[in-house]
Tab-separated table of C-alpha atoms in Angstrom:
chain	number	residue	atom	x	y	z
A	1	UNK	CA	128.964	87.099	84.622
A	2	UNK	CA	131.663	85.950	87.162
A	3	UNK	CA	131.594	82.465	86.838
A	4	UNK	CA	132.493	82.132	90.536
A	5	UNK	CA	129.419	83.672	91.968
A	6	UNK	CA	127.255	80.625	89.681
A	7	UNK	CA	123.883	81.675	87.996
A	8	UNK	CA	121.614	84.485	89.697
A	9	UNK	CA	118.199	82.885	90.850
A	10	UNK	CA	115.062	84.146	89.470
A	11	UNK	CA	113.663	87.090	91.675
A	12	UNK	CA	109.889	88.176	92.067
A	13	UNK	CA	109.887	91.797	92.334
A	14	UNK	CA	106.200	91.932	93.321
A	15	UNK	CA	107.351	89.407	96.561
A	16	UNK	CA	110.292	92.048	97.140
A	17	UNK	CA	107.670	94.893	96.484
A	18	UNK	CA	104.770	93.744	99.258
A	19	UNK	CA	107.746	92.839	102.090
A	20	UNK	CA	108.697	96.826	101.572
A	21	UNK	CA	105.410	98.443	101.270
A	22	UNK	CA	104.488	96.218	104.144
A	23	UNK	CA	107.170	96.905	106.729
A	24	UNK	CA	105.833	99.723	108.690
A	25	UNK	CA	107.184	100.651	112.073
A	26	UNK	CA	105.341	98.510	114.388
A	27	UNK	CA	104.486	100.224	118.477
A	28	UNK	CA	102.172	97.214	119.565
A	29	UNK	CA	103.482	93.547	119.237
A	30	UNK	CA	101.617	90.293	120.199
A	31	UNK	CA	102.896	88.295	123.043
A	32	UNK	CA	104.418	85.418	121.120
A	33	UNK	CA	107.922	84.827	120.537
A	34	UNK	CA	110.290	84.938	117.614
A	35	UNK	CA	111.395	81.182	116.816
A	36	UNK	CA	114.846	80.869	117.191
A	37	UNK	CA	115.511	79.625	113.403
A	38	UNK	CA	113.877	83.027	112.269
A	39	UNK	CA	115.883	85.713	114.317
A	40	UNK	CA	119.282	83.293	113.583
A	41	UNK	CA	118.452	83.724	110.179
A	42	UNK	CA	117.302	87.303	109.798
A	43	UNK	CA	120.723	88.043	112.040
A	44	UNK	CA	122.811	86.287	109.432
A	45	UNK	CA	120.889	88.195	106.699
A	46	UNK	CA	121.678	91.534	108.438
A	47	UNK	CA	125.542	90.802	108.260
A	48	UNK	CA	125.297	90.170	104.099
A	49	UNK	CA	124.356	93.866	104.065
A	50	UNK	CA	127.273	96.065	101.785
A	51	UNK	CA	129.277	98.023	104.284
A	52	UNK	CA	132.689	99.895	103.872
A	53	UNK	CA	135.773	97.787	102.729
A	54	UNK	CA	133.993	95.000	104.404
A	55	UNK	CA	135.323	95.606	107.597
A	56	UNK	CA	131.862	95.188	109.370
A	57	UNK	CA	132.062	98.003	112.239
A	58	UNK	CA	128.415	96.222	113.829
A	59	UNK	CA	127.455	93.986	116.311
A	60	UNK	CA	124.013	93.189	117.694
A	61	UNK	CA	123.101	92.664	121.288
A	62	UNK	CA	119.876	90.722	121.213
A	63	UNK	CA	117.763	90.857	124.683
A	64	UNK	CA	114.865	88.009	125.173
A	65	UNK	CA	115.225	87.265	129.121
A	66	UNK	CA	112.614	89.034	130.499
A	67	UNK	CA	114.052	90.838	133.326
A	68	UNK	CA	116.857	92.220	131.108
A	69	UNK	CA	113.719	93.273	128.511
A	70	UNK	CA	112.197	95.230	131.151
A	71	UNK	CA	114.875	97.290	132.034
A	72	UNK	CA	116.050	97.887	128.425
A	73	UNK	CA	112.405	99.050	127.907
A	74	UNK	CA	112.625	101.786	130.407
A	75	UNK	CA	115.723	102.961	129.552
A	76	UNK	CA	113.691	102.964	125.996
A	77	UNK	CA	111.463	105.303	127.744
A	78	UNK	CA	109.199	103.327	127.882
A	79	UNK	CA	108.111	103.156	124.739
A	80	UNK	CA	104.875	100.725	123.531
A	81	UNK	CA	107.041	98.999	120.890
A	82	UNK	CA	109.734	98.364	123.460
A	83	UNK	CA	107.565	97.078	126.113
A	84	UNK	CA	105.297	94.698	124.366
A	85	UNK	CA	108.013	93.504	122.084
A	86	UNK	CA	109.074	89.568	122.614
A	87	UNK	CA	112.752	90.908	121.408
A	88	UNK	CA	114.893	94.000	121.657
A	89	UNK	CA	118.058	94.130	119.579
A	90	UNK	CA	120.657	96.971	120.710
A	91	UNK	CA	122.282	97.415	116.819
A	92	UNK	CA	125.761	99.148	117.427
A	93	UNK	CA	128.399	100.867	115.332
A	94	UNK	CA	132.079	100.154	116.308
A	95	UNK	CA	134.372	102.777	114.699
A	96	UNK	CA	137.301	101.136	117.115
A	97	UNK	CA	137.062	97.279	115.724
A	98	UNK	CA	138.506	98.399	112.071
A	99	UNK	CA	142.263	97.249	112.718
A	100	UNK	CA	141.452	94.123	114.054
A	101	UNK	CA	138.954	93.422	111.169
A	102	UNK	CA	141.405	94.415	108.335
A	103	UNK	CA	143.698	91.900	110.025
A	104	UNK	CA	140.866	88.985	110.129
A	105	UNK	CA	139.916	89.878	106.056
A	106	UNK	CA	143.260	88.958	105.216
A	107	UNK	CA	143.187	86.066	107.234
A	108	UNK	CA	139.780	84.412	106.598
A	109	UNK	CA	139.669	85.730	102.828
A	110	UNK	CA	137.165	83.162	101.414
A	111	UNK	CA	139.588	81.836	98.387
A	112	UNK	CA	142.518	79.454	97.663
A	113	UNK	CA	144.449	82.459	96.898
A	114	UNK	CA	144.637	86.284	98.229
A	115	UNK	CA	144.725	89.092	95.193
A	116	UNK	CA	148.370	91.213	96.183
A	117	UNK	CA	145.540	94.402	95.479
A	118	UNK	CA	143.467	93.128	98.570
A	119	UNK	CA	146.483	92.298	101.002
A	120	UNK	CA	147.812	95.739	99.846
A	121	UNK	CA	144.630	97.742	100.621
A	122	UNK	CA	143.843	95.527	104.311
A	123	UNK	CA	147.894	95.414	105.317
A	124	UNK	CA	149.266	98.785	104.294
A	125	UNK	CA	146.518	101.357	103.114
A	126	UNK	CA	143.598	100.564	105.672
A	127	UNK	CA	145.607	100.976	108.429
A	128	UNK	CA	146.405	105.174	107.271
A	129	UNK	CA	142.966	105.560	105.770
A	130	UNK	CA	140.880	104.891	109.136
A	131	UNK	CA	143.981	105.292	111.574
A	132	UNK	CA	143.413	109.579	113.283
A	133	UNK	CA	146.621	109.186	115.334
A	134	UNK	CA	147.370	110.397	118.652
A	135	UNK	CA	144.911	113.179	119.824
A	136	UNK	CA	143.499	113.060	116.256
A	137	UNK	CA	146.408	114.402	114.478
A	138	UNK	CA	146.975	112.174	112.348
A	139	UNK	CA	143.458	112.973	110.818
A	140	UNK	CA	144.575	116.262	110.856
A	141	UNK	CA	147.953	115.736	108.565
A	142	UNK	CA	145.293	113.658	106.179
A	143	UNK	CA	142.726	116.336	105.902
A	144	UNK	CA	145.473	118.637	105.066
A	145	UNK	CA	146.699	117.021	101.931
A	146	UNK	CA	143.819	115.533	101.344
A	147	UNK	CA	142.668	118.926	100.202
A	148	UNK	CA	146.236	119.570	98.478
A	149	UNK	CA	145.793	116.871	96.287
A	150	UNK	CA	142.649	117.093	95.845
A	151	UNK	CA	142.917	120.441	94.025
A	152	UNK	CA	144.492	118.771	91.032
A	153	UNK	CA	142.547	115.027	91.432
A	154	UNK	CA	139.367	113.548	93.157
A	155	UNK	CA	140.608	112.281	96.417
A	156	UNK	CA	138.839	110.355	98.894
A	157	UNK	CA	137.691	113.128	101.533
A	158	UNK	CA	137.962	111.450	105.092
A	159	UNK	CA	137.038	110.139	107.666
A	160	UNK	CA	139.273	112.919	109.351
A	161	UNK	CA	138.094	112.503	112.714
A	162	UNK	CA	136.940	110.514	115.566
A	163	UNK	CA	133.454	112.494	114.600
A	164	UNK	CA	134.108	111.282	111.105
A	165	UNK	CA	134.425	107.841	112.548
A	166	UNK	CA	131.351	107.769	113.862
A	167	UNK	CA	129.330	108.530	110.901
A	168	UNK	CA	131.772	105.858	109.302
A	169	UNK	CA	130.670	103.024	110.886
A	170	UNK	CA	126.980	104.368	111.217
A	171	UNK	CA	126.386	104.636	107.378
A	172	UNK	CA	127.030	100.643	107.110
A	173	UNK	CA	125.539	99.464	110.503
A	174	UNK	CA	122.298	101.339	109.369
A	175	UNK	CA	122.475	99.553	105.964
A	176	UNK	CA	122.575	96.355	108.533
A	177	UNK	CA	120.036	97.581	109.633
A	178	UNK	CA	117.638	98.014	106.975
A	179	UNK	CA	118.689	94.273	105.684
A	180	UNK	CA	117.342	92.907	109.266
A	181	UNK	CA	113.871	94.605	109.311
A	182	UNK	CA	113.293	93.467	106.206
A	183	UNK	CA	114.406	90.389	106.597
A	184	UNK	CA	111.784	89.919	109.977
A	185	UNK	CA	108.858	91.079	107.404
A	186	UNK	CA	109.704	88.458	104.830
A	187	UNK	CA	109.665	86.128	107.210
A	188	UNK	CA	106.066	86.955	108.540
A	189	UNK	CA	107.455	89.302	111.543
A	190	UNK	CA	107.904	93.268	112.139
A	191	UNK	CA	109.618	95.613	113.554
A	192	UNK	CA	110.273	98.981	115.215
A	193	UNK	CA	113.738	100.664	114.694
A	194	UNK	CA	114.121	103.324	117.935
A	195	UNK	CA	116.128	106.594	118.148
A	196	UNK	CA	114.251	107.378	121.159
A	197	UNK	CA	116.490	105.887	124.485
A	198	UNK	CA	118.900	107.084	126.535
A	199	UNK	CA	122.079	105.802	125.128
A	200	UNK	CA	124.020	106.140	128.359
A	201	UNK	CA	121.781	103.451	130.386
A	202	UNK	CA	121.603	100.762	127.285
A	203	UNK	CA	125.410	100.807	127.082
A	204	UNK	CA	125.433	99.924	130.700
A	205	UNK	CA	123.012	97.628	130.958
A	206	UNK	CA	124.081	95.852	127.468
A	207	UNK	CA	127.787	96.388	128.754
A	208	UNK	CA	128.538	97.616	125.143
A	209	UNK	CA	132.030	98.809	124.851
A	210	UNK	CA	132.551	102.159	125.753
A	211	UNK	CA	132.976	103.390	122.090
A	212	UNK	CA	130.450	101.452	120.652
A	213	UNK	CA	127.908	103.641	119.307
A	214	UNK	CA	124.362	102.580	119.840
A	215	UNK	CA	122.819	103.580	116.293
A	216	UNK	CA	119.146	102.298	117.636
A	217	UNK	CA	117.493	99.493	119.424
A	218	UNK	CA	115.392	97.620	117.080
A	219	UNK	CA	111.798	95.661	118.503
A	220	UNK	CA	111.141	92.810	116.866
A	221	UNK	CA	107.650	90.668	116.784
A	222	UNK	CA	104.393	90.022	115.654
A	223	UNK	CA	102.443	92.959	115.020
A	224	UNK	CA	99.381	93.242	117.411
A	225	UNK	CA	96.043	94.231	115.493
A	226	UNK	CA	96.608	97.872	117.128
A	227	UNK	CA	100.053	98.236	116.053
A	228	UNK	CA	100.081	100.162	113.233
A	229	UNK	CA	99.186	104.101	114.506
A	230	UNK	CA	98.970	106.050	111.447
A	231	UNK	CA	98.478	105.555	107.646
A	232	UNK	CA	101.744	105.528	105.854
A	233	UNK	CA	103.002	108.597	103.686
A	234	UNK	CA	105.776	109.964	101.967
A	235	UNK	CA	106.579	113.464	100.633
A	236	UNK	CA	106.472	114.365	96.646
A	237	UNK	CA	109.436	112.529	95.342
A	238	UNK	CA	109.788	114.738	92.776
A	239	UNK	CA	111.057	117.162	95.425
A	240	UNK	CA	113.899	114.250	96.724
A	241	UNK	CA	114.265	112.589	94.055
A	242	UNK	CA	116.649	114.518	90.726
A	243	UNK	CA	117.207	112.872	87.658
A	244	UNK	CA	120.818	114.599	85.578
């Protein structure tokens, strides 16, 4: 074991077992808020999840003023979970905050002393790996011997594109995600994650930065006795799930 990370505490799988089988997707919430102390913490939770070359591409833009709730609702189409939710939290990719954060990883790096591997990768290789160029073609050179090395070796395949920028920065705000609505249900609160708004109007109202991609707007709460719609259920996982 890394002596720098110290001893690993205990962990109760059956406590980690009932805060998954219990989160369900919540579409009726009781009108009481989330204590301050909870959603700070769940936030900070949400930003320990594993995301690519720790460069973060997420931020969260959490609504409680009522006014600003209401209209963030609508443009939620008015969905139940939106509306009677005491917060809404607008979780956003950023595939354009990359350079800056490579930059800020060799600054703040957490030890007395920064590995010449890790100032490499943030100073010198991050900025080809995720840079596309002007008009995109320098994704374009990198896609093309990508796949003339990569006859011979295993290469890393992309991203290419601003497209494959997108799902970049997606992939690890999602994993955010996932860390925050569990994090509400240990702590006694649910949630509903929604795909279902029009992105255009949330960016406005939120004034999220034009490329800031709005993976989904997340209601947060205590469930109301009505909130749960439908029994839960999953396909056969020996259809998803393969063993080699």
């Amino acid at each position: 074991m890394n002596a720098k990370a110290g001893a690993l505490p205990d962990i109760d799988v059956e406590e980690f077992r009932k805060v998954v089988r219990t989160r369900r997707s919540i579409r009726r919430f009781k009108n009481e808020p989330v204590p301050d102390d909870v959603l700070a913490d769940c936030l900070e939770l949400a930003t320990l999840a594993p995301n690519s070359s720790n460069l973060q591409p997420w931020e969260f833009y959490v609504v409680r003023t009522p006014e600003l709730k209401t209209r963030l609702a609508e443009a939620c189409l008015g969905q139940n979970a939106a509306k009677t939710a005491p917060v809404l939290i607008a979780i956003v990719a950023r595939t354009d905050t990359w350079r800056n954060h490579a930059r800020r990883a060799v600054e703040e790096w957490p030890e007395e002393k920064l590995p010449p591997i890790v100032e490499k990768y943030y100073r010198r290789i991050a900025p080809i790996h995720y840079n596309q160029g002007p008009l995109g073609l320098l994704g374009v050179a990198k896609k093309a011997a990508g796949y003339v090395v990569g006859l011979s070796r295993p290469v890393p395949r992309g991203p290419y594109s601003a497209n494959e920028m997108k799902v970049w920065a997606t992939k690890s705000t999602a994993l955010a995600a996932e860390n925050l609505m569990l994090a509400l249900r240990a702590h006694g609160y649910d949630s509903c994650p929604m795909e279902g708004f029009d992105e255009c109007r949330v960016k406005k109202l939120l004034k999220i930065p034009r490329k800031g991609l709005v993976t989904m707007v997340l209601a947060a709460g205590k469930r109301a006795e009505n909130g749960v719609y439908n029994q839960q259920y999953r396909f056969d996982r020996a259809q998803l799930i393969h063993y080699l």
